[in-house]
């Protein structure tokens, strides 16, 4: 009894294996039948005058890199080739209802389609199989990382748009042998953004396509060109590049409100210029490298640096005017004039008396006090007058010199105040000129960026 049960249990897997064997045999038999006399080097048509029609479909998945220096763009696409192989046709009823199988792409004929802008081999995964159905339709679906050449226009960075082309064509066969067409409609391909990774730096606008012929050596070659239209998202560069530069320029403009005769003005402007230089050096890697045209943002930074230098030069000029006036006052001081007039000890009494009287006359003409030098004979005798004359002369000289010094000091203070007021007016005039240049430059730059971003 136990042996009978054991035989029944052991016979069940064998029955399943016998039932599965025809299916595996049918697939194996179908593959052997299709590839037994198949030549992968011959174009798969019964009538050689009829061209093989290749259907192409493209889905853009992401933009991986845009290199302005080498003018290369790296994109990830999902690429499909569909064509009919007249040598890979079978009746599904003869092979257990099999309607579709996978075959090695090396075992069958594959069209020699290339991308004209292709410049480098990307990190694309190898897909060694294709799908073939019973009617001979071959589907070759594969992801491709394309490194292609592109005419990048980075002048409007970071508000730039790029138009990069991917042109598919047969490397060898003319349009009479291999012709191309789109698998989906051009409108559907252009507006298909469902698979695009829309969280990166670039925004996909559309992927228009067109079909055209290239005539070469009296033969026409079919081409299908896809235009990948992308636009850069500028927020990152506005925050990290433009806004700090604008803040530094605003602070530089506000520094004009510091008094021109204060020593901190030039120091403050020099610190701004130094800080802007360090800021530019640290963010050099954020700038696009191009050997064709300097981006507009590069011109913006260069002009901002020039404006900072101009602002510093204006402040140095105004401070130079102020210190130039003080130097002239020191050279024309009253003490130097008095020393030149009264410092000689060889003057005689008559010369000193004459000088004193002349000085008093000058003082009287200037609106000063009047001195009565007529001697009083009732109070002073001639001998006493002769003895006290040198002391009176020295006292008179000191009084006159003191008064002249005070008057000259007051006039110097008034002249200095007038000169400072004049320098302040010059500073205000130069500030308005500088502000006008800055406004004109900023307006021109904004108009250029707006025109490029709306184009």
Short mmCIF file of N, CA, C and O in Angstrom, two decimals, residues 26-80:
data_model
loop_
_atom_site.label_atom_id
_atom_site.label_comp_id
_atom_site.label_asym_id
_atom_site.label_seq_id
_atom_site.Cartn_x
_atom_site.Cartn_y
_atom_site.Cartn_z
N UNK A 26 8.43 23.85 -28.37
CA UNK A 26 7.88 24.69 -29.42
C UNK A 26 8.69 25.99 -29.54
O UNK A 26 8.98 26.45 -30.66
N UNK A 27 9.05 26.61 -28.42
CA UNK A 27 9.85 27.83 -28.46
C UNK A 27 11.23 27.57 -29.03
O UNK A 27 11.74 28.33 -29.86
N UNK A 28 11.82 26.46 -28.59
CA UNK A 28 13.14 26.12 -29.11
C UNK A 28 13.07 25.78 -30.58
O UNK A 28 13.93 26.18 -31.38
N UNK A 29 12.03 25.05 -30.97
CA UNK A 29 11.88 24.67 -32.37
C UNK A 29 11.64 25.89 -33.24
O UNK A 29 12.17 25.99 -34.35
N UNK A 30 10.83 26.85 -32.73
CA UNK A 30 10.56 28.06 -33.50
C UNK A 30 11.84 28.88 -33.69
O UNK A 30 12.12 29.37 -34.79
N UNK A 31 12.62 29.02 -32.65
CA UNK A 31 13.87 29.77 -32.77
C UNK A 31 14.82 29.11 -33.77
O UNK A 31 15.43 29.78 -34.61
N UNK A 32 14.93 27.79 -33.66
CA UNK A 32 15.82 27.08 -34.60
C UNK A 32 15.31 27.19 -36.04
O UNK A 32 16.10 27.33 -36.98
N UNK A 33 13.99 27.13 -36.19
CA UNK A 33 13.41 27.21 -37.53
C UNK A 33 13.66 28.58 -38.16
O UNK A 33 13.99 28.68 -39.35
N UNK A 34 13.50 29.65 -37.36
CA UNK A 34 13.68 31.01 -37.90
C UNK A 34 15.13 31.31 -38.24
O UNK A 34 15.41 32.01 -39.22
N UNK A 35 16.06 30.79 -37.45
CA UNK A 35 17.46 31.18 -37.62
C UNK A 35 18.29 30.13 -38.35
O UNK A 35 19.50 30.30 -38.50
N UNK A 36 17.61 29.04 -38.81
CA UNK A 36 18.39 27.97 -39.44
C UNK A 36 19.09 28.46 -40.69
O UNK A 36 20.29 28.23 -40.88
N UNK A 37 18.39 29.11 -41.57
CA UNK A 37 18.97 29.57 -42.83
C UNK A 37 18.97 31.10 -42.91
O UNK A 37 19.00 31.67 -44.01
N UNK A 38 18.97 31.73 -41.75
CA UNK A 38 18.90 33.20 -41.71
C UNK A 38 20.30 33.79 -41.88
O UNK A 38 21.26 33.32 -41.26
N UNK A 39 20.42 34.82 -42.71
CA UNK A 39 21.68 35.53 -42.92
C UNK A 39 21.50 36.96 -42.42
O UNK A 39 20.75 37.76 -43.01
N UNK A 40 22.19 37.28 -41.30
CA UNK A 40 22.01 38.61 -40.69
C UNK A 40 22.67 39.72 -41.50
O UNK A 40 22.49 40.89 -41.18
N UNK A 41 23.41 39.38 -42.54
CA UNK A 41 24.05 40.40 -43.36
C UNK A 41 23.23 40.81 -44.57
O UNK A 41 23.68 41.66 -45.34
N UNK A 42 22.06 40.21 -44.76
CA UNK A 42 21.23 40.49 -45.93
C UNK A 42 20.00 41.26 -45.47
O UNK A 42 19.36 40.90 -44.47
N UNK A 43 19.68 42.30 -46.20
CA UNK A 43 18.49 43.08 -45.86
C UNK A 43 17.25 42.21 -46.01
O UNK A 43 17.05 41.57 -47.05
N UNK A 44 16.40 42.18 -44.98
CA UNK A 44 15.32 41.17 -44.92
C UNK A 44 14.10 41.52 -45.77
O UNK A 44 13.02 41.87 -45.26
N UNK A 45 14.23 41.44 -47.08
CA UNK A 45 13.10 41.67 -47.99
C UNK A 45 13.11 40.56 -49.04
O UNK A 45 14.17 40.08 -49.47
N UNK A 46 11.90 40.17 -49.48
CA UNK A 46 11.80 39.18 -50.55
C UNK A 46 12.10 39.83 -51.90
O UNK A 46 12.72 39.20 -52.76
N UNK A 47 11.68 41.08 -52.06
CA UNK A 47 11.93 41.82 -53.29
C UNK A 47 12.96 42.90 -52.97
O UNK A 47 12.68 43.84 -52.25
N UNK A 48 14.15 42.78 -53.50
CA UNK A 48 15.24 43.68 -53.14
C UNK A 48 15.00 45.11 -53.60
O UNK A 48 15.65 46.05 -53.11
N UNK A 49 14.07 45.34 -54.54
CA UNK A 49 13.77 46.70 -54.99
C UNK A 49 12.86 47.45 -54.01
O UNK A 49 12.69 48.67 -54.16
N UNK A 50 12.29 46.75 -53.06
CA UNK A 50 11.41 47.39 -52.10
C UNK A 50 12.22 47.80 -50.87
O UNK A 50 12.91 46.96 -50.29
N UNK A 51 12.15 49.08 -50.47
CA UNK A 51 12.96 49.52 -49.32
C UNK A 51 12.39 49.00 -48.00
O UNK A 51 11.19 48.72 -47.89
N UNK A 52 13.27 48.90 -47.04
CA UNK A 52 12.87 48.53 -45.68
C UNK A 52 12.51 49.82 -44.93
O UNK A 52 13.33 50.74 -44.84
N UNK A 53 11.30 49.84 -44.43
CA UNK A 53 10.81 51.03 -43.74
C UNK A 53 11.09 50.90 -42.24
O UNK A 53 10.60 49.96 -41.59
N UNK A 54 11.84 51.84 -41.71
CA UNK A 54 12.21 51.84 -40.28
C UNK A 54 11.39 52.90 -39.58
O UNK A 54 11.47 54.09 -39.93
N UNK A 55 10.60 52.48 -38.57
CA UNK A 55 9.85 53.42 -37.75
C UNK A 55 10.71 53.81 -36.54
O UNK A 55 11.30 52.94 -35.89
N UNK A 56 10.76 55.11 -36.28
CA UNK A 56 11.59 55.62 -35.18
C UNK A 56 10.70 56.33 -34.17
O UNK A 56 9.78 57.06 -34.55
N UNK A 57 11.00 56.11 -32.93
CA UNK A 57 10.30 56.82 -31.84
C UNK A 57 11.35 57.23 -30.81
O UNK A 57 12.31 56.49 -30.55
N UNK A 58 11.16 58.40 -30.22
CA UNK A 58 12.12 58.95 -29.27
C UNK A 58 11.38 59.57 -28.10
O UNK A 58 10.42 60.33 -28.31
N UNK A 59 11.82 59.25 -26.91
CA UNK A 59 11.29 59.84 -25.67
C UNK A 59 12.47 60.38 -24.88
O UNK A 59 13.37 59.62 -24.51
N UNK A 60 12.48 61.68 -24.64
CA UNK A 60 13.56 62.30 -23.87
C UNK A 60 13.28 62.13 -22.39
O UNK A 60 12.20 62.50 -21.90
N UNK A 61 14.28 61.60 -21.67
CA UNK A 61 14.11 61.34 -20.25
C UNK A 61 14.75 62.41 -19.37
O UNK A 61 14.18 62.82 -18.37
N UNK A 62 15.95 62.88 -19.73
CA UNK A 62 16.62 63.90 -18.91
C UNK A 62 17.76 64.52 -19.68
O UNK A 62 18.27 63.93 -20.65
N UNK A 63 18.13 65.71 -19.25
CA UNK A 63 19.32 66.40 -19.75
C UNK A 63 20.37 66.30 -18.65
O UNK A 63 20.23 66.90 -17.58
N UNK A 64 21.43 65.53 -18.90
CA UNK A 64 22.41 65.23 -17.86
C UNK A 64 23.49 66.30 -17.74
O UNK A 64 23.91 66.62 -16.63
N UNK A 65 23.93 66.85 -18.85
CA UNK A 65 25.03 67.81 -18.78
C UNK A 65 25.02 68.68 -20.03
O UNK A 65 24.68 68.22 -21.13
N UNK A 66 25.38 69.96 -19.82
CA UNK A 66 25.55 70.91 -20.91
C UNK A 66 26.92 71.56 -20.73
O UNK A 66 27.14 72.30 -19.77
N UNK A 67 27.82 71.28 -21.62
CA UNK A 67 29.20 71.76 -21.54
C UNK A 67 29.41 72.83 -22.60
O UNK A 67 29.51 72.53 -23.79
N UNK A 68 29.46 74.09 -22.15
CA UNK A 68 29.61 75.19 -23.10
C UNK A 68 31.00 75.27 -23.70
O UNK A 68 31.16 75.76 -24.81
N UNK A 69 32.02 74.81 -22.98
CA UNK A 69 33.39 74.91 -23.49
C UNK A 69 33.62 73.96 -24.65
O UNK A 69 34.22 74.33 -25.65
N UNK A 70 33.14 72.71 -24.52
CA UNK A 70 33.31 71.72 -25.59
C UNK A 70 32.11 71.67 -26.52
O UNK A 70 32.13 70.90 -27.49
N UNK A 71 31.06 72.46 -26.24
CA UNK A 71 29.85 72.48 -27.07
C UNK A 71 29.25 71.08 -27.19
O UNK A 71 28.94 70.60 -28.29
N UNK A 72 29.08 70.44 -26.05
CA UNK A 72 28.50 69.09 -26.01
C UNK A 72 27.34 69.05 -25.02
O UNK A 72 27.36 69.73 -23.99
N UNK A 73 26.36 68.22 -25.35
CA UNK A 73 25.18 68.01 -24.50
C UNK A 73 25.01 66.52 -24.29
O UNK A 73 25.07 65.74 -25.25
N UNK A 74 24.82 66.13 -23.05
CA UNK A 74 24.59 64.74 -22.71
C UNK A 74 23.13 64.57 -22.31
O UNK A 74 22.66 65.20 -21.36
N UNK A 75 22.43 63.72 -23.05
CA UNK A 75 21.01 63.47 -22.80
C UNK A 75 20.76 61.98 -22.65
O UNK A 75 21.52 61.14 -23.17
N UNK A 76 19.70 61.67 -21.93
CA UNK A 76 19.26 60.28 -21.76
C UNK A 76 17.92 60.14 -22.48
O UNK A 76 16.96 60.84 -22.16
N UNK A 77 17.86 59.24 -23.45
CA UNK A 77 16.65 59.06 -24.26
C UNK A 77 16.24 57.59 -24.26
O UNK A 77 17.06 56.69 -24.02
N UNK A 78 14.96 57.38 -24.49
CA UNK A 78 14.42 56.04 -24.73
C UNK A 78 14.11 55.96 -26.23
O UNK A 78 13.28 56.67 -26.75
N UNK A 79 14.83 55.04 -26.90
CA UNK A 79 14.85 55.00 -28.35
C UNK A 79 14.23 53.69 -28.82
O UNK A 79 14.54 52.61 -28.30
N UNK A 80 13.37 53.79 -29.84
CA UNK A 80 12.72 52.60 -30.39
C UNK A 80 12.87 52.55 -31.90
O UNK A 80 12.65 53.56 -32.58
#
